């Protein structure tokens, strides 16, 4: 029998195949190496004195292909191990150790690149740009956590993601964020994902990489603004569990939806919930759902009316947000270098700004017609108008579905880990008396 | 160490000791982290201050280079020395920062380990509070969540609206899609340089006034005093008229309303300071401080002065850029006017003698003032203005000087052809018509050169050369059928353009009039402005036939501009606009 989860896996694989086909995927290793050693965009001067120019610094340094495959192997091993530790061994301590390893390896050793979060953009760009080839290792980084999430829940978030690990480590005094507030904050993650896809598809920017708040820590260097943003996330993370993962991570958005369909997932209790309420405050990420009483008849009728209204509102929201998204094309398209340059040239030509920039001077040195640049920029804006419709429509759908979802009454008799929001960190295990009983039985059996 | 779960009364003290150790470890890590962080921040600030200072120094040196091109090598050496010094300092800062980062990472790790460790001794037991009204709480949460989601959407929309604040730029709008430089059609409708389009002196509009009188004010639409004198000619673009003026105290660019004569703005051009041991420039009275005519690309106006100071203003009078090309070594003072080709400002900067190798043709990006190319010229100082001729084989910059007439490719500055045919102090500007360029050797010779050659065409492409009296100042004029030249004393000659056959010779001055302004052609009529300010209007073919004489009542040196049914004449003191409307102004 075909399960819905299988359809999702198949979709993800097809998306990757599209990326492969459209992006001349799978360059031979030597071709990749040749890309690394390809001529520089601005050839350095030829010194008559015999001076040898040192190689250009790059962070992270280009690596040989073999190491990229090793990274994939490590990722796969870490995902398998995390799944085992979360679902079978149910050991927070072991998960913690794996988390520290992932932070050291994928974070500080590999400098946070490639990561599955940023790989979203590579995949999207390779679909929209036929000249962009996405390496098979990047595809693997993108796909493996998705597949594991479909089977085992968010084990990638629990102990493999270095961004999650660094936030988890600094969580010292957890303060719970009310569910209603968390619902609102999570909208930003969807918006971030939508914008990242839009900018990647138009070849404007890799937004996720550019504003990765923790990569500067991993590389022990970086843009000051990003360092400050990262530091802010860590300071907030002292009290609020994994703020980036929960409210901003675009990959987390995908993982949330896949996790709802996962074959196996984290349970607080190893067998049955006895309703002792000891786990109620165990989760610093607000991912434990309490049992819910039945609504009164009056509330039920009122709730039904609200729900009906929200369902009717859904297409209106999609259309309105799509329309608004297209209207903002002038703002979003500024991420594209051609539009930025055209606007600068326009302002210079109109005398509305003083002086020139390196980019505008370089453009003028080409002798290219300004109106050609304007035409090109108009074309890019046209792409953003279409992208704005899609992004706005997507956000309208997200908002509409969220409004509907929070208004639905769900009967629940046990304490459960939230299917989408549970990060499989294993903190709740030890709060459950049934788990303690299981462990003591296990100890006795061993002894 | 005991696990906190297995605490017994006897173990409490031991656990307490472990806890204190953990807290102390965390404290040490925290204090060390703060110290290291403070040092890193201090180091960063130091680096930024150093960088800012260095950038300022570098910018000053860059300006120096553009102002003092003769000292370029020394200034470049200084830049390299500063650059090395800066790099050394920056690498020291980076090394410090890198070491600090490792220390910070280590100390933070100690802090986190300590604090986590301490936490294991103080774990709180779960203590659930009494639960009441789960259903109503769920309803409340649902309502708040809806507001929260809506607020998030509103916030995102507000941010987008905030980002949308600012000028709305529509690239498809007509103005925005305009060319960055004027089209030939636009140029032909204006008078953008000395003697108008291509320097030919030919009016595109044939409906020009043929009668006026400065004394009575008849036909004078307006008359405005020019604040500072100069021998340069008016340039007109749309409803703007530009002039320059100068004296020992100031160098100015003036913008007038071409319709009313109102002075709209005055642009001050800063003179470059003299270099050590440099003699102040001596300016001959006949040349003046502002002999070169300005030029415009329809958005900006460019002016050069006898001192080598060059400036660019936009049409609102805002200074775009200025630079000094070095005081020109020129016996009578620099007087070559400026020319535009697309975005390039062309400057014929001829100096010294043929051996001195000082002369060059410079092309600057009109927008930025950056040198796009420059070509060295084996010629002596000259006063002629380059023209961009639209030949059958493409545009050519044609220059005339002693001894070479040289044509250049406008985009690259590559030489196309050259002909050795001139001598003396070459001031008349060449003209081009029907595949021939006409140049004048002062007092003695008029030469026609075919422009389809390559390399040295002295022996192959000189179509004809006539040893007849030729002007020393006034440029020739022609329409492809004839070539007309006007000597300063009023002796006029007309040749057949194709073979140089002399059609007629006439003494227009008759011993009374002399000419400094170059002749102009309106349809088939010549407009010849005498030094006394009398405009002689005459038929040129089949023979000279004077039609009218119009007195301005003021002496004139500059060549007039003909645009849109109006003639703009610069007198030594006033600027005149002559039109056909039956309006008069007080003289």
mmCIF file with all atom_site columns, C-alpha atoms in Angstrom, chain A residues 8-87:
data_model
loop_
_atom_site.group_PDB
_atom_site.id
_atom_site.type_symbol
_atom_site.label_atom_id
_atom_site.label_alt_id
_atom_site.label_comp_id
_atom_site.label_asym_id
_atom_site.label_entity_id
_atom_site.label_seq_id
_atom_site.pdbx_PDB_ins_code
_atom_site.Cartn_x
_atom_site.Cartn_y
_atom_site.Cartn_z
_atom_site.occupancy
_atom_site.B_iso_or_equiv
_atom_site.pdbx_formal_charge
_atom_site.auth_seq_id
_atom_site.auth_comp_id
_atom_site.auth_asym_id
_atom_site.auth_atom_id
_atom_site.pdbx_PDB_model_num
ATOM 1  C CA . UNK A 1 8  ? 6.481  13.055 -0.254  1.00 0.00 ? 8  UNK A CA 1
ATOM 2  C CA . UNK A 1 9  ? 9.776  11.176 -0.576  1.00 0.00 ? 9  UNK A CA 1
ATOM 3  C CA . UNK A 1 10 ? 9.092  10.603 -4.236  1.00 0.00 ? 10 UNK A CA 1
ATOM 4  C CA . UNK A 1 11 ? 8.372  14.335 -4.680  1.00 0.00 ? 11 UNK A CA 1
ATOM 5  C CA . UNK A 1 12 ? 11.606 15.314 -2.992  1.00 0.00 ? 12 UNK A CA 1
ATOM 6  C CA . UNK A 1 13 ? 13.539 12.885 -5.164  1.00 0.00 ? 13 UNK A CA 1
ATOM 7  C CA . UNK A 1 14 ? 11.834 14.225 -8.302  1.00 0.00 ? 14 UNK A CA 1
ATOM 8  C CA . UNK A 1 15 ? 12.720 17.807 -7.314  1.00 0.00 ? 15 UNK A CA 1
ATOM 9  C CA . UNK A 1 16 ? 16.314 16.731 -6.958  1.00 0.00 ? 16 UNK A CA 1
ATOM 10 C CA . UNK A 1 17 ? 16.216 14.946 -10.270 1.00 0.00 ? 17 UNK A CA 1
ATOM 11 C CA . UNK A 1 18 ? 14.899 18.129 -11.864 1.00 0.00 ? 18 UNK A CA 1
ATOM 12 C CA . UNK A 1 19 ? 17.835 19.935 -10.334 1.00 0.00 ? 19 UNK A CA 1
ATOM 13 C CA . UNK A 1 20 ? 20.170 17.268 -11.654 1.00 0.00 ? 20 UNK A CA 1
ATOM 14 C CA . UNK A 1 21 ? 18.788 17.357 -15.180 1.00 0.00 ? 21 UNK A CA 1
ATOM 15 C CA . UNK A 1 22 ? 18.396 21.102 -15.496 1.00 0.00 ? 22 UNK A CA 1
ATOM 16 C CA . UNK A 1 23 ? 21.724 21.882 -13.879 1.00 0.00 ? 23 UNK A CA 1
ATOM 17 C CA . UNK A 1 24 ? 23.995 19.418 -15.732 1.00 0.00 ? 24 UNK A CA 1
ATOM 18 C CA . UNK A 1 25 ? 24.402 17.673 -12.445 1.00 0.00 ? 25 UNK A CA 1
ATOM 19 C CA . UNK A 1 26 ? 27.161 15.295 -11.612 1.00 0.00 ? 26 UNK A CA 1
ATOM 20 C CA . UNK A 1 27 ? 30.233 16.903 -13.008 1.00 0.00 ? 27 UNK A CA 1
ATOM 21 C CA . UNK A 1 28 ? 33.169 14.549 -12.962 1.00 0.00 ? 28 UNK A CA 1
ATOM 22 C CA . UNK A 1 29 ? 35.508 15.111 -10.070 1.00 0.00 ? 29 UNK A CA 1
ATOM 23 C CA . UNK A 1 30 ? 38.253 16.487 -12.263 1.00 0.00 ? 30 UNK A CA 1
ATOM 24 C CA . UNK A 1 31 ? 35.826 19.021 -13.703 1.00 0.00 ? 31 UNK A CA 1
ATOM 25 C CA . UNK A 1 32 ? 34.987 20.179 -10.198 1.00 0.00 ? 32 UNK A CA 1
ATOM 26 C CA . UNK A 1 33 ? 38.655 20.479 -9.449  1.00 0.00 ? 33 UNK A CA 1
ATOM 27 C CA . UNK A 1 34 ? 39.113 22.424 -12.648 1.00 0.00 ? 34 UNK A CA 1
ATOM 28 C CA . UNK A 1 35 ? 36.390 24.802 -11.484 1.00 0.00 ? 35 UNK A CA 1
ATOM 29 C CA . UNK A 1 36 ? 38.355 25.466 -8.319  1.00 0.00 ? 36 UNK A CA 1
ATOM 30 C CA . UNK A 1 37 ? 41.477 26.174 -10.344 1.00 0.00 ? 37 UNK A CA 1
ATOM 31 C CA . UNK A 1 38 ? 39.606 28.097 -13.030 1.00 0.00 ? 38 UNK A CA 1
ATOM 32 C CA . UNK A 1 39 ? 40.924 31.501 -14.104 1.00 0.00 ? 39 UNK A CA 1
ATOM 33 C CA . UNK A 1 40 ? 40.065 34.270 -11.697 1.00 0.00 ? 40 UNK A CA 1
ATOM 34 C CA . UNK A 1 41 ? 37.411 36.760 -12.630 1.00 0.00 ? 41 UNK A CA 1
ATOM 35 C CA . UNK A 1 42 ? 39.895 39.587 -12.414 1.00 0.00 ? 42 UNK A CA 1
ATOM 36 C CA . UNK A 1 43 ? 43.247 38.174 -13.503 1.00 0.00 ? 43 UNK A CA 1
ATOM 37 C CA . UNK A 1 44 ? 46.057 39.295 -11.215 1.00 0.00 ? 44 UNK A CA 1
ATOM 38 C CA . UNK A 1 45 ? 48.882 41.395 -12.642 1.00 0.00 ? 45 UNK A CA 1
ATOM 39 C CA . UNK A 1 46 ? 51.914 39.633 -14.058 1.00 0.00 ? 46 UNK A CA 1
ATOM 40 C CA . UNK A 1 47 ? 54.819 40.800 -11.953 1.00 0.00 ? 47 UNK A CA 1
ATOM 41 C CA . UNK A 1 48 ? 58.037 41.361 -13.849 1.00 0.00 ? 48 UNK A CA 1
ATOM 42 C CA . UNK A 1 49 ? 60.054 40.892 -10.665 1.00 0.00 ? 49 UNK A CA 1
ATOM 43 C CA . UNK A 1 50 ? 59.126 37.215 -10.510 1.00 0.00 ? 50 UNK A CA 1
ATOM 44 C CA . UNK A 1 51 ? 56.899 37.684 -7.496  1.00 0.00 ? 51 UNK A CA 1
ATOM 45 C CA . UNK A 1 52 ? 54.525 34.781 -7.021  1.00 0.00 ? 52 UNK A CA 1
ATOM 46 C CA . UNK A 1 53 ? 51.064 35.821 -6.002  1.00 0.00 ? 53 UNK A CA 1
ATOM 47 C CA . UNK A 1 54 ? 49.817 33.874 -2.982  1.00 0.00 ? 54 UNK A CA 1
ATOM 48 C CA . UNK A 1 55 ? 46.556 31.991 -3.524  1.00 0.00 ? 55 UNK A CA 1
ATOM 49 C CA . UNK A 1 56 ? 43.430 34.031 -2.882  1.00 0.00 ? 56 UNK A CA 1
ATOM 50 C CA . UNK A 1 57 ? 42.006 33.411 0.561   1.00 0.00 ? 57 UNK A CA 1
ATOM 51 C CA . UNK A 1 58 ? 38.614 31.786 0.653   1.00 0.00 ? 58 UNK A CA 1
ATOM 52 C CA . UNK A 1 59 ? 36.468 30.695 3.555   1.00 0.00 ? 59 UNK A CA 1
ATOM 53 C CA . UNK A 1 60 ? 35.885 27.873 3.658   1.00 0.00 ? 60 UNK A CA 1
ATOM 54 C CA . UNK A 1 61 ? 38.784 26.689 1.533   1.00 0.00 ? 61 UNK A CA 1
ATOM 55 C CA . UNK A 1 62 ? 37.851 24.688 -1.532  1.00 0.00 ? 62 UNK A CA 1
ATOM 56 C CA . UNK A 1 63 ? 38.187 21.014 -0.704  1.00 0.00 ? 63 UNK A CA 1
ATOM 57 C CA . UNK A 1 64 ? 38.954 18.003 -2.759  1.00 0.00 ? 64 UNK A CA 1
ATOM 58 C CA . UNK A 1 65 ? 35.933 16.014 -3.837  1.00 0.00 ? 65 UNK A CA 1
ATOM 59 C CA . UNK A 1 66 ? 36.846 13.053 -1.646  1.00 0.00 ? 66 UNK A CA 1
ATOM 60 C CA . UNK A 1 67 ? 36.312 15.149 1.466   1.00 0.00 ? 67 UNK A CA 1
ATOM 61 C CA . UNK A 1 68 ? 32.899 16.182 0.260   1.00 0.00 ? 68 UNK A CA 1
ATOM 62 C CA . UNK A 1 69 ? 31.925 12.510 0.003   1.00 0.00 ? 69 UNK A CA 1
ATOM 63 C CA . UNK A 1 70 ? 33.362 11.957 3.485   1.00 0.00 ? 70 UNK A CA 1
ATOM 64 C CA . UNK A 1 71 ? 31.122 14.770 4.724   1.00 0.00 ? 71 UNK A CA 1
ATOM 65 C CA . UNK A 1 72 ? 28.111 13.043 3.212   1.00 0.00 ? 72 UNK A CA 1
ATOM 66 C CA . UNK A 1 73 ? 29.163 9.769  4.838   1.00 0.00 ? 73 UNK A CA 1
ATOM 67 C CA . UNK A 1 74 ? 29.528 11.512 8.216   1.00 0.00 ? 74 UNK A CA 1
ATOM 68 C CA . UNK A 1 75 ? 26.122 13.122 7.777   1.00 0.00 ? 75 UNK A CA 1
ATOM 69 C CA . UNK A 1 76 ? 24.548 9.786  6.956   1.00 0.00 ? 76 UNK A CA 1
ATOM 70 C CA . UNK A 1 77 ? 26.236 8.091  9.919   1.00 0.00 ? 77 UNK A CA 1
ATOM 71 C CA . UNK A 1 78 ? 25.191 10.906 12.259  1.00 0.00 ? 78 UNK A CA 1
ATOM 72 C CA . UNK A 1 79 ? 21.588 10.697 11.075  1.00 0.00 ? 79 UNK A CA 1
ATOM 73 C CA . UNK A 1 80 ? 21.495 6.916  11.580  1.00 0.00 ? 80 UNK A CA 1
ATOM 74 C CA . UNK A 1 81 ? 23.050 7.252  15.010  1.00 0.00 ? 81 UNK A CA 1
ATOM 75 C CA . UNK A 1 82 ? 20.713 10.082 15.991  1.00 0.00 ? 82 UNK A CA 1
ATOM 76 C CA . UNK A 1 83 ? 17.700 8.023  14.924  1.00 0.00 ? 83 UNK A CA 1
ATOM 77 C CA . UNK A 1 84 ? 18.920 5.132  17.031  1.00 0.00 ? 84 UNK A CA 1
ATOM 78 C CA . UNK A 1 85 ? 19.669 7.303  20.063  1.00 0.00 ? 85 UNK A CA 1
ATOM 79 C CA . UNK A 1 86 ? 16.350 9.116  19.901  1.00 0.00 ? 86 UNK A CA 1
ATOM 80 C CA . UNK A 1 87 ? 13.971 6.293  19.126  1.00 0.00 ? 87 UNK A CA 1
#
